[in-house]
Coordinates of C-alpha atoms and ligand atoms in Angstrom, one line a residue:
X1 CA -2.8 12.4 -14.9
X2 CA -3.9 8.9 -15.6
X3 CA -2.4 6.7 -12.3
X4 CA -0.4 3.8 -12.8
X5 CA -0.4 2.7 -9.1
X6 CA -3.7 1.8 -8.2
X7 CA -4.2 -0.1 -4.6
X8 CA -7.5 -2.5 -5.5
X9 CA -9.3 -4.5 -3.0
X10 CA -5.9 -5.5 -1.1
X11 CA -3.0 -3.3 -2.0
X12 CA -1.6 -2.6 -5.5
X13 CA -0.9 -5.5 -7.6
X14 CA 0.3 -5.6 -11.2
X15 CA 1.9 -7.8 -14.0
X16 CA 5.3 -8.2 -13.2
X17 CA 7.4 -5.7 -15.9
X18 CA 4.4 -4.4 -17.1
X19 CA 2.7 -2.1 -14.3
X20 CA 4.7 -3.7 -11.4
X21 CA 8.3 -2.4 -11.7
X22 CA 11.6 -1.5 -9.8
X23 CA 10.5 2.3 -10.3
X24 CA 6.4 1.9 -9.6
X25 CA 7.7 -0.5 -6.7
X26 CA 10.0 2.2 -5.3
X27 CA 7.8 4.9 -5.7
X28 CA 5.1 3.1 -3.6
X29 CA 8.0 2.1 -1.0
X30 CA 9.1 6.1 -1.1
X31 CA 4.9 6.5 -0.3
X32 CA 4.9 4.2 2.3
X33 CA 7.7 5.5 3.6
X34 CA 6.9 8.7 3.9
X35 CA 3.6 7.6 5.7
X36 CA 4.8 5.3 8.3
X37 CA 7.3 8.7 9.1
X38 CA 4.4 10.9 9.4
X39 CA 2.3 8.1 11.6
X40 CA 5.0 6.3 13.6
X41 CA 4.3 4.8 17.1
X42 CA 8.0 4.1 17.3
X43 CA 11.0 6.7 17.5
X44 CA 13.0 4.7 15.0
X45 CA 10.0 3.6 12.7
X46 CA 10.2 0.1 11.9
X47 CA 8.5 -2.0 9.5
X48 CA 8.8 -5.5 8.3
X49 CA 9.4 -6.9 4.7
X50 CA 8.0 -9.9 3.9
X51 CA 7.3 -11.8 -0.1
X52 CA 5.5 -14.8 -1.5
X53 CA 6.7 -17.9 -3.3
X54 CA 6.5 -15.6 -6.6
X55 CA 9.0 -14.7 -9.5
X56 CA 11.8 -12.6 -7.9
X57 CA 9.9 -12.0 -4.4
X58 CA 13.3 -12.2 -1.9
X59 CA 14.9 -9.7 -4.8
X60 CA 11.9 -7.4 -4.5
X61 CA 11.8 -7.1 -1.2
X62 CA 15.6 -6.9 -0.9
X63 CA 14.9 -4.2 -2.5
X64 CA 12.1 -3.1 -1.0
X65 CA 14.6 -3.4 2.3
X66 CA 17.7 -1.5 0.8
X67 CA 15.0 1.7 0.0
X68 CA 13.3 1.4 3.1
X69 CA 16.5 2.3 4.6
X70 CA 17.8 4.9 2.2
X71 CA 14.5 6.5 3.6
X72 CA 15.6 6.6 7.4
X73 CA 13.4 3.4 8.0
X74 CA 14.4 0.0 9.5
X75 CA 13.5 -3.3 8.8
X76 CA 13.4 -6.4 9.9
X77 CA 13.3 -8.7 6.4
X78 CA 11.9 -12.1 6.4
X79 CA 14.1 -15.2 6.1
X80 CA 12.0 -16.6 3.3
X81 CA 8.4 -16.4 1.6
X82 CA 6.0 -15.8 4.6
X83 CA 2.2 -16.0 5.2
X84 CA 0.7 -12.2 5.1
X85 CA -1.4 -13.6 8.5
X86 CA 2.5 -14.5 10.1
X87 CA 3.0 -10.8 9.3
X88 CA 0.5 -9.5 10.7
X89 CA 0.9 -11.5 14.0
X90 CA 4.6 -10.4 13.7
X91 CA 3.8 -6.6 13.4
X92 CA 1.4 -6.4 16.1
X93 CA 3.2 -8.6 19.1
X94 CA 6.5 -6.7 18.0
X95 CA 4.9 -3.4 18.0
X96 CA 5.9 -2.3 15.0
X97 CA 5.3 0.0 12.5
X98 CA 3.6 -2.0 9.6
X99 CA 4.8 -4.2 6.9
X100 CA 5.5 -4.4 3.5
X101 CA 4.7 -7.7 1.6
X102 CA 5.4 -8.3 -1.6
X103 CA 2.7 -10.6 -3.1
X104 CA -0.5 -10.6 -5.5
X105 CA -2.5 -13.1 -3.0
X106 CA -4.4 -15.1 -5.2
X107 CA -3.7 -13.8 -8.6
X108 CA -1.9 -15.8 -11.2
X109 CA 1.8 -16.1 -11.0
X110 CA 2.0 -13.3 -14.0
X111 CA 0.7 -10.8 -11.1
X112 CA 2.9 -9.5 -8.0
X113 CA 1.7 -6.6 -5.5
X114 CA 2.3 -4.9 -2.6
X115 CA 0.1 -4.9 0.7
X116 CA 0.7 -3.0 3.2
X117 CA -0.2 -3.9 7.0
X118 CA 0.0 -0.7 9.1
X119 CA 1.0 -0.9 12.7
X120 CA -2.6 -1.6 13.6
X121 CA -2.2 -5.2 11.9
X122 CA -4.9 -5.1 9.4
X123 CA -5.4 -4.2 5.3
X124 CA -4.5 -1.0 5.3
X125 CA -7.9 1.0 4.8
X126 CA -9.1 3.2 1.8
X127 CA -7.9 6.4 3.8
X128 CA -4.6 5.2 4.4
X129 CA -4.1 3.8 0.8
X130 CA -5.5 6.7 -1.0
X131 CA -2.8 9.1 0.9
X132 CA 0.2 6.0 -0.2
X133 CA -1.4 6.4 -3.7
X134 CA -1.4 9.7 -4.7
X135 CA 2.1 10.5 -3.2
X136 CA 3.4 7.6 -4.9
X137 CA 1.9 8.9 -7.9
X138 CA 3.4 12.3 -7.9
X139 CA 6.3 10.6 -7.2
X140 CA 6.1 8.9 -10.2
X141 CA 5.0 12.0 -12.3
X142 CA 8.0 14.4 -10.9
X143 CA 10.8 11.9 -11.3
X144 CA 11.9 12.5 -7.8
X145 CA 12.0 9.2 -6.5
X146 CA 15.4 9.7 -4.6
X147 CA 15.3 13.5 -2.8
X148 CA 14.3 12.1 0.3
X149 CA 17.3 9.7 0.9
X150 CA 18.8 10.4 4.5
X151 CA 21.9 10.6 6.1
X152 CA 20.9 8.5 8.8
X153 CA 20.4 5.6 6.7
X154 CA 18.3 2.7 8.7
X155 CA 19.5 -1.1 9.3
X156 CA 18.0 -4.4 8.1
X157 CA 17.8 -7.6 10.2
X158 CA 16.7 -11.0 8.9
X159 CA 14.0 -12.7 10.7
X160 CA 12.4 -16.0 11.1
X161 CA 9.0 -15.1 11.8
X162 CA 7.7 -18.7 12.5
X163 CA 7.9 -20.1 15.3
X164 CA 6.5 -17.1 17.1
X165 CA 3.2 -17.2 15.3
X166 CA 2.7 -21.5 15.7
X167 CA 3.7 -20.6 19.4
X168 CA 0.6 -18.1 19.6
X169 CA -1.8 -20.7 18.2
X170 CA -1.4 -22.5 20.8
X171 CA -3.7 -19.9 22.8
X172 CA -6.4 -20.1 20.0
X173 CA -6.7 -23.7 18.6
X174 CA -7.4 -26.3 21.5
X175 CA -5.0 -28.8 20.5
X176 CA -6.0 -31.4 23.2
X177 CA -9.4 -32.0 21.6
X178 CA -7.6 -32.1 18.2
X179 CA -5.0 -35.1 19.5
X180 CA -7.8 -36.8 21.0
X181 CA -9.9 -37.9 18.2
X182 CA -6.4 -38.8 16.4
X183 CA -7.6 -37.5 13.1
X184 CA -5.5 -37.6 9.6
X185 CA -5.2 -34.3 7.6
X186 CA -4.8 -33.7 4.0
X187 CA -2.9 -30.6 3.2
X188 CA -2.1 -28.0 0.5
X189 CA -0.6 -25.0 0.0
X190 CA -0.9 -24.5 -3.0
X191 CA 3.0 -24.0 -3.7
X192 CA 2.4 -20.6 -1.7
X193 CA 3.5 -19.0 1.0
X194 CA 1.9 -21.2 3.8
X195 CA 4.5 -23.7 2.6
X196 CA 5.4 -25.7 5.7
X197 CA 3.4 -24.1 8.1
X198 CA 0.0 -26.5 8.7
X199 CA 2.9 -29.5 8.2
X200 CA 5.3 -27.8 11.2
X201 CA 2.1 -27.7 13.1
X202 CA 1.1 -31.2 12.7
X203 CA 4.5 -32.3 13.4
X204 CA 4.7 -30.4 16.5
X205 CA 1.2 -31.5 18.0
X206 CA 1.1 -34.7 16.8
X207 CA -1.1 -34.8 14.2
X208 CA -1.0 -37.4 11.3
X209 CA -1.1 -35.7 7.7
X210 CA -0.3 -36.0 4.1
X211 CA 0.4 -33.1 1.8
X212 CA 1.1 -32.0 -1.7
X213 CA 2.5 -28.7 -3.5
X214 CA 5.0 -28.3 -0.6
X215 CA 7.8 -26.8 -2.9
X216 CA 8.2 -23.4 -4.1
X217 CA 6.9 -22.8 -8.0
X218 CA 6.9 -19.3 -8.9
X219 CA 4.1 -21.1 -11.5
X220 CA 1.8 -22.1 -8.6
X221 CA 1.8 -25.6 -10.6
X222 CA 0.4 -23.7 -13.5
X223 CA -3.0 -22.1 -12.0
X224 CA -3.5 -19.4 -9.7
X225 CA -2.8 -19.9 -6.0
X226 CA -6.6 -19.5 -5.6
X227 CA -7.8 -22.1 -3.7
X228 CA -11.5 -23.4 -5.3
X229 CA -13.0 -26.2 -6.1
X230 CA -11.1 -26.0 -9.8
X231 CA -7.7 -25.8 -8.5
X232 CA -8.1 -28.3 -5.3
X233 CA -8.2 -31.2 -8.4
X234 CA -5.3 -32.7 -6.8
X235 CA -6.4 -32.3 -3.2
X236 CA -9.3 -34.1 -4.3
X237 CA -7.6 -36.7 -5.7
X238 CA -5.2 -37.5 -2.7
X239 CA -8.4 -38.1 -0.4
X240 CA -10.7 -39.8 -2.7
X241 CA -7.4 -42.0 -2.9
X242 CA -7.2 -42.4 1.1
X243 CA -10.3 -42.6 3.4
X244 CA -8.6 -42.5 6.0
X245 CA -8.4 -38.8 6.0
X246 CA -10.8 -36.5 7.7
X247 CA -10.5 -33.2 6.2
X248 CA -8.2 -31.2 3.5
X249 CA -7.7 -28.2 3.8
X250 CA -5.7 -25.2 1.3
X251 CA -4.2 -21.8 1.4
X252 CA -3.7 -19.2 -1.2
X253 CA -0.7 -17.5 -2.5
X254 CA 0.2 -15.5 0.8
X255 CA -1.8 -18.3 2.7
X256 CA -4.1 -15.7 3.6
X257 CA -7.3 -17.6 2.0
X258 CA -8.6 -20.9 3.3
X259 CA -10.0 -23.7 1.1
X260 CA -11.9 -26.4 2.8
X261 CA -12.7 -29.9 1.5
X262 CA -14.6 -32.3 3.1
X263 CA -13.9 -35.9 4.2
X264 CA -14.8 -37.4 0.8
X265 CA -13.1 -34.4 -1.0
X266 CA -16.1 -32.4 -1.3
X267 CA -15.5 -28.8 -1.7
X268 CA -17.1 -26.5 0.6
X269 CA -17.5 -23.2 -0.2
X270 CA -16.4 -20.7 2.1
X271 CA -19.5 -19.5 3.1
X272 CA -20.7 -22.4 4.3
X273 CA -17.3 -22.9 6.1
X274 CA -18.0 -19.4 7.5
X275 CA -21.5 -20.7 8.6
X276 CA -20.3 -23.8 10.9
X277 CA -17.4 -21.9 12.2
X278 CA -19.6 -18.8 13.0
X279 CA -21.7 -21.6 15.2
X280 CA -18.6 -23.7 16.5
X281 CA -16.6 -20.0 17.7
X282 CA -19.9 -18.8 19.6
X283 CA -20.9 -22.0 21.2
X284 CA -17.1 -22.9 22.3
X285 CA -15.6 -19.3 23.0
X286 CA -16.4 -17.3 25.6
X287 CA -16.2 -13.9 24.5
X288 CA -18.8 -10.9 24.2
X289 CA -19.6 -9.9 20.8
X290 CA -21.2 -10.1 17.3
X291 CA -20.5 -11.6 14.0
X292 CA -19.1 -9.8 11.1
X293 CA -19.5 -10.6 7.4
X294 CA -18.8 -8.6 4.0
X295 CA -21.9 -7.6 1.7
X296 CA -21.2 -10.3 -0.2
X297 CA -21.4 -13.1 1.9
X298 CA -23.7 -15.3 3.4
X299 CA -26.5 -14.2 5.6
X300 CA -26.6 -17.9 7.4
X301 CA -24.5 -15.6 10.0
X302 CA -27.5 -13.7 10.1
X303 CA -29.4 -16.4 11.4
X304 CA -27.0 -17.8 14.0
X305 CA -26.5 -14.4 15.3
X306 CA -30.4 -14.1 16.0
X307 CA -29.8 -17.4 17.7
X308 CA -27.1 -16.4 19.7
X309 CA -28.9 -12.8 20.5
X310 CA -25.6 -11.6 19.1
X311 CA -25.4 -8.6 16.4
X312 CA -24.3 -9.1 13.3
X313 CA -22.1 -6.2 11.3
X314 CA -22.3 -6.2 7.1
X315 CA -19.0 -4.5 5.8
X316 CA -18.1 -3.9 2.1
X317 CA -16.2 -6.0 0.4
X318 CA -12.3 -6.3 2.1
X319 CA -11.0 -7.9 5.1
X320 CA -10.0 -4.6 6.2
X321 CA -13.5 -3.8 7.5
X322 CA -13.9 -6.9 9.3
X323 CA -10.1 -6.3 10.9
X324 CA -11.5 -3.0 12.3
X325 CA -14.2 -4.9 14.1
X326 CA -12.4 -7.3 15.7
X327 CA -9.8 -4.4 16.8
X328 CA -12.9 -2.2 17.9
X329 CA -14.0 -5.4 19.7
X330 CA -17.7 -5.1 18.4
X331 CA -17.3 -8.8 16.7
X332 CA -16.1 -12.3 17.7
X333 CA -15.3 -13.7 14.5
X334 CA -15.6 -12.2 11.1
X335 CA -15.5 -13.7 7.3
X336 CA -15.6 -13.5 3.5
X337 CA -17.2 -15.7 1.4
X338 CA -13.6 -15.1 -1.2
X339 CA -12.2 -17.9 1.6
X340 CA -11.0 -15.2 4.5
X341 CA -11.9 -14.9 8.0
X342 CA -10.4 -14.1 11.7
X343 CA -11.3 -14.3 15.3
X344 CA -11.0 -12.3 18.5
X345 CA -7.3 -12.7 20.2
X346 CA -5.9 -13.6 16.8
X347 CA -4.9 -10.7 13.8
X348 CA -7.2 -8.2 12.5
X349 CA -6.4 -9.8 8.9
X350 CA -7.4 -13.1 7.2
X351 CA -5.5 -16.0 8.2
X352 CA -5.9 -19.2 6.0
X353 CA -4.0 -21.2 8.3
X354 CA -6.0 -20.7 11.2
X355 CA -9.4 -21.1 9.3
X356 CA -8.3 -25.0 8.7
X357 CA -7.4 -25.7 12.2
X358 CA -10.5 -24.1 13.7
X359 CA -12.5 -26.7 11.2
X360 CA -10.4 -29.4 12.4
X361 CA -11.0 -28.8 15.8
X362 CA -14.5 -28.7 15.3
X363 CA -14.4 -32.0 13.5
X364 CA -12.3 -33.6 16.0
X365 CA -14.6 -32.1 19.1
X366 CA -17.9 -32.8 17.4
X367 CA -16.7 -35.8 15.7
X368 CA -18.8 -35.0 12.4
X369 CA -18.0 -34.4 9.0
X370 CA -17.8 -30.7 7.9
X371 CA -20.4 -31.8 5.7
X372 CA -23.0 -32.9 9.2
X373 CA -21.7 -30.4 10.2
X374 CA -23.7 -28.1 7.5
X375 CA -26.5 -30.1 7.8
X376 CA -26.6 -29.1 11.9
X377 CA -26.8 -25.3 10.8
X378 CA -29.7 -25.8 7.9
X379 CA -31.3 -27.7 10.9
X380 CA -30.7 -24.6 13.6
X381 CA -31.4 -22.1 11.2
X382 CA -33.0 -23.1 7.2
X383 CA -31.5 -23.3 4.2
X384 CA -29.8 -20.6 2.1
X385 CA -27.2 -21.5 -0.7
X386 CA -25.1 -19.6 -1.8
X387 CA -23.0 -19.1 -5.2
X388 CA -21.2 -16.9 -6.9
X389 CA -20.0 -16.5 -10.8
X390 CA -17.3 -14.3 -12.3
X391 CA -17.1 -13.2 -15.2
X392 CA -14.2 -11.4 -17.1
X393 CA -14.8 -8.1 -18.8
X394 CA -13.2 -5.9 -21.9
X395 CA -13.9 -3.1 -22.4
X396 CA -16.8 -3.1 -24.0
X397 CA -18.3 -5.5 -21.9
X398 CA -16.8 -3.5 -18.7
X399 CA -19.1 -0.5 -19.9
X400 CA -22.1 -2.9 -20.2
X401 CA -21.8 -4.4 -16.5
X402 CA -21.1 -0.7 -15.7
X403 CA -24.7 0.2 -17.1
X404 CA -26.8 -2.6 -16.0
X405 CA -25.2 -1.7 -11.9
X406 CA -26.3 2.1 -12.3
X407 CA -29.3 1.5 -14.4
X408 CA -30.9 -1.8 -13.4
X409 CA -34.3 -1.1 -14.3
X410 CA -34.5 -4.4 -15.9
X411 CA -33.3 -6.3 -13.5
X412 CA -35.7 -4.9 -10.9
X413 CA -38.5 -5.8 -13.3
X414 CA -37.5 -8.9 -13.5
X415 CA -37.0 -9.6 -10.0
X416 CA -39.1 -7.2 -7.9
X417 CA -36.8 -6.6 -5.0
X418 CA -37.9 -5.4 -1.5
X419 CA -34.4 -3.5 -1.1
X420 CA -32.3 -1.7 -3.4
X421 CA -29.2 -1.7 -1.3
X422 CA -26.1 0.6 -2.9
X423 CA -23.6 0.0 -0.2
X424 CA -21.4 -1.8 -2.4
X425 CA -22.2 -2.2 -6.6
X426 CA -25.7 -3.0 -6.5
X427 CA -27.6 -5.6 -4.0
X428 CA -31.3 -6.4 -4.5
X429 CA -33.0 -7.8 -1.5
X430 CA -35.6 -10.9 -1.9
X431 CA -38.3 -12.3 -0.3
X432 CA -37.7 -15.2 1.8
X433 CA -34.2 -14.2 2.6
X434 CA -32.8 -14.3 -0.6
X435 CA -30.6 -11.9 -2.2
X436 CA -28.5 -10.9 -5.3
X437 CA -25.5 -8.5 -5.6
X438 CA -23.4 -7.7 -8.7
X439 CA -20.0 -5.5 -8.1
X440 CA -16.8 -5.4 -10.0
X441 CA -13.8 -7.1 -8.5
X442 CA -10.6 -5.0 -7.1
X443 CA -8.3 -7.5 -8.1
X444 CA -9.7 -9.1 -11.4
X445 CA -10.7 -7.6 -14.4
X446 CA -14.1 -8.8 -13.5
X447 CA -17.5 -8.8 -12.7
X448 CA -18.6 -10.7 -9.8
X449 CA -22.4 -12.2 -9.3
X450 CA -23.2 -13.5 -5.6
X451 CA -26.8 -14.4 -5.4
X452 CA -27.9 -16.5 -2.5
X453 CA -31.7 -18.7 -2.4
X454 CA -33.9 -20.7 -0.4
X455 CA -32.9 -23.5 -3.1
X456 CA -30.2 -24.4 -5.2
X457 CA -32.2 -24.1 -8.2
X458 CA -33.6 -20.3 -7.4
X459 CA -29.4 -19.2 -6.7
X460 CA -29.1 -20.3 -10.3
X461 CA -31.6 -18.5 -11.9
X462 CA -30.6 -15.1 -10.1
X463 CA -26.8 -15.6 -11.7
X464 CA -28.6 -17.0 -15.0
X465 CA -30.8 -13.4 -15.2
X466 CA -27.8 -11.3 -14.8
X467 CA -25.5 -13.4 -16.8
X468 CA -28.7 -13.5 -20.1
X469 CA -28.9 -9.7 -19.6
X470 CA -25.1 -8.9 -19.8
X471 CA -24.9 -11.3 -23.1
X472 CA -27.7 -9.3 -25.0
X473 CA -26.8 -5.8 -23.6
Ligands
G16_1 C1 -8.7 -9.7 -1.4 C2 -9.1 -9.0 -0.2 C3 -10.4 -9.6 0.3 C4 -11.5 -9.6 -0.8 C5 -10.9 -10.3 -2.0 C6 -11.8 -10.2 -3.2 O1 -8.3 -11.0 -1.1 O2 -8.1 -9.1 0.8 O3 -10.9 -8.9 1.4 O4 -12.6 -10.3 -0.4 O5 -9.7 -9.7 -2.4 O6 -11.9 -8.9 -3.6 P1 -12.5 -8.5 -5.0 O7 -13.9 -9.2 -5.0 O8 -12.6 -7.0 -5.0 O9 -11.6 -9.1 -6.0 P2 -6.8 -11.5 -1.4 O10 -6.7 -12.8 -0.8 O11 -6.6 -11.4 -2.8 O12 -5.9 -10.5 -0.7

């Protein structure tokens, strides 16, 4: 039995009519269901239904809601499209027993999905998804999507989730240091979920700011809800028209992704983001504890780390892993170079809201650019740059990328590594620090090159190698 419901990096997402559909949405609800049942920490179990900004999100999860119920389970829904960080917060100070959010994160508005945040507050792992996923499955196969309704039917409540979470910030971002330097924002959401959020926070603390995409757009302006350097054109724009401003700063679809520009507009990738935060957390928080970072990102955190005399944890690729280590306590602030970290005392998920406040704090207490800011860490610690370059696959190419991770002779040739690391795809250690790693994405039909070098120049030609062998395989 081929599987239509397939949970990727981050839950299972799908193009809306095509795999994602009333019945391969309820059969994962009936799944999820019948898990949180099986694992409840309540006696009632309890979960919370939350959507994105995208085509028919409020009727999914009405939906989503209504067979929640006919399965015994209560909800609370949310009152509108909400950031999957605002969830999480919401299912851990309420105690509950996970959530269901409909969205596809980053994925062009074609896409929806479903993530699911179990009670512990993080991405659901592979054990937990793999269970959701063969059950929903079956269900699927068997037709027998409706045998478990109950008697005892559970209830629905609408929520407003918001206020809660921008109260709890308050315990995390020093807001005093922010107000001081009396700095002016530029901010965009993207038209996703995170809609209103940095704006209510800047309203509420004072802070002077400008923003953009503010309305809902189930076509995310056109583009996906990703935010890079492509689709922050407008971002850009607004700051290169106004000095004045200090930092911009994005969110993805579900606003669980940051996007950082600089005070001339100057995208900085998120590994370098990660980089100065990773510095700024240890040297203004006082907790114990390493730094976390996925295979794919940048080993700068390495470095400040061995600084520190802190350890430093590589996870595969998923926010999940790093949301275990910050529950297990073992780190003090984890992140992916795809634009997602989180910090001890705040969720065991991404949070793309919090990532721009943290940099605006450290701008405001520091009083440097994000760029100097850079500049301080190659100073502490070297250089490294990092880059990465997708590219899409069909079939036949998907069998070629296939080839070249299992058999990469040529590669290794080429490039005489010091480590062949298989932990994730395939990851070929260099001298000097460097490194290259190719994997295929769990939420793109592609295949993802991450090479980092002691120059820009050497990055390059590690992407350039792969990319010249995949043309002529
Ligand atoms: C998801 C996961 C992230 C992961 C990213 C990229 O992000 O939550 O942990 O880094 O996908 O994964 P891949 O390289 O497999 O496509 P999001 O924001 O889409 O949920």
């Amino acid at each position: 039995m081929n599987d239509i419901i397939k949970f990727g990096t981050s839950g299972f997402r799908g193009i809306i009519a095509d795999s994602f559909t009333f019945r391969t949405l309820t059969a994962t609800v009936h799944a999820v269901a019948d898990y949180v049942k099986a694992h409840s920490i309540n006696a009632q179990p309890m979960l919370m239904v939350g959507y994105d900004p995208r085509f028919m999100g409020e009727v999914f999860a009405k939906d989503v809601a209504e067979k929640l119920n006919m399965c015994g389970v209560d909800v609370v829904l949310t009152n509108r499209d909400t950031p999957t960080p605002v969830i999480a917060f919401y299912v851990i100070s309420h105690k509950l027993d996970g959530a269901i959010n409909i969205t596809a994160s980053h994925n062009p508005p074609i896409y929806t999905g479903i993530k699911f945040t179990p009670s512990w507050g993080g991405p659901a792992m592979p054990e937990e998804t793999e269970q959701i996923q063969s059950m929903a499955n079956q269900y699927l196969a068997e037709n027998s999507l409706f045998e478990q309704t109950q008697k005892n039917k559970g209830k629905t409540e609408l929520v407003d989730p918001m206020s809660e979470y921008i109260d709890h910030l308050n315990d995390m971002i020093d807001f005093k240091e922010i107000a001081k330097a009396n700095l002016k924002i530029a901010i965009d959401p993207l038209h996703g979920a995170g809609r209103g959020y940095l704006k209510r926070i800047c309203e509420i603390h004072g802070i002077k700011y400008v923003s953009i995409h503010e309305t809902r757009d189930p076509y995310f302006g056109g583009a996906a809800p990703d935010p890079n350097e492509t689709n922050l054109f407008e971002l850009k724009k607004l700051m290169a028209e106004d000095e004045t401003i200090a930092i911009g700063m994005a969110t993805d679809g579900d606003a669980d992704r940051f996007g950082i520009l600089d005070r001339h507009g100057r995208f900085i990738i998120p590994d370098y983001v990660l980089a100065i935060l990773s510095e700024y957390v240890l040297s203004t928080r006082d907790f114990e504890g390493g730094l976390g970072r996925s295979i794919a990102t940048t080993h700068l955190i390495d470095r400040i780390a061995r600084q520190h005399k802190r350890e430093v944890y590589e996870t595969p690729v998923g926010f999940k892993y790093i949301g275990k280590l910050l529950t297990e306590g073992k780190i003090v602030f984890g992140g992916e170079e795809s634009g997602g970290l989180s910090m001890i005392g705040h969720i065991p998920d991404k949070d793309g809201i919090i990532a721009g406040l943290l940099m605006l704090e450290a701008v405001a207490r520091t009083n440097k650019t994000v760029s100097f800011l850079l500049e301080d860490i190659y100073k502490m610690v070297g250089t490294l740059y990092a880059d990465r370059r997708d590219i899409e696959l069909d079939n036949d190419s998907h069998a070629h990328a296939k080839a070249l991770m299992s058999n990469p002779s040529i590669l290794i040739d080429k490039l005489k590594p010091l480590e062949v690391d298989r932990t994730e795809g395939l990851k070929l250690l260099l001298e000097g620090g460097s490194w290259l790693l190719l994997r295929l994405s769990g939420t793109e039909p592609v295949i993802r090159i991450y090479a980092e070098g002691r120059q820009q120049t050497e990055t390059e030609q590690y992407i350039n190698s792969v990319q010249d062998i995949l043309k002529h395989a």
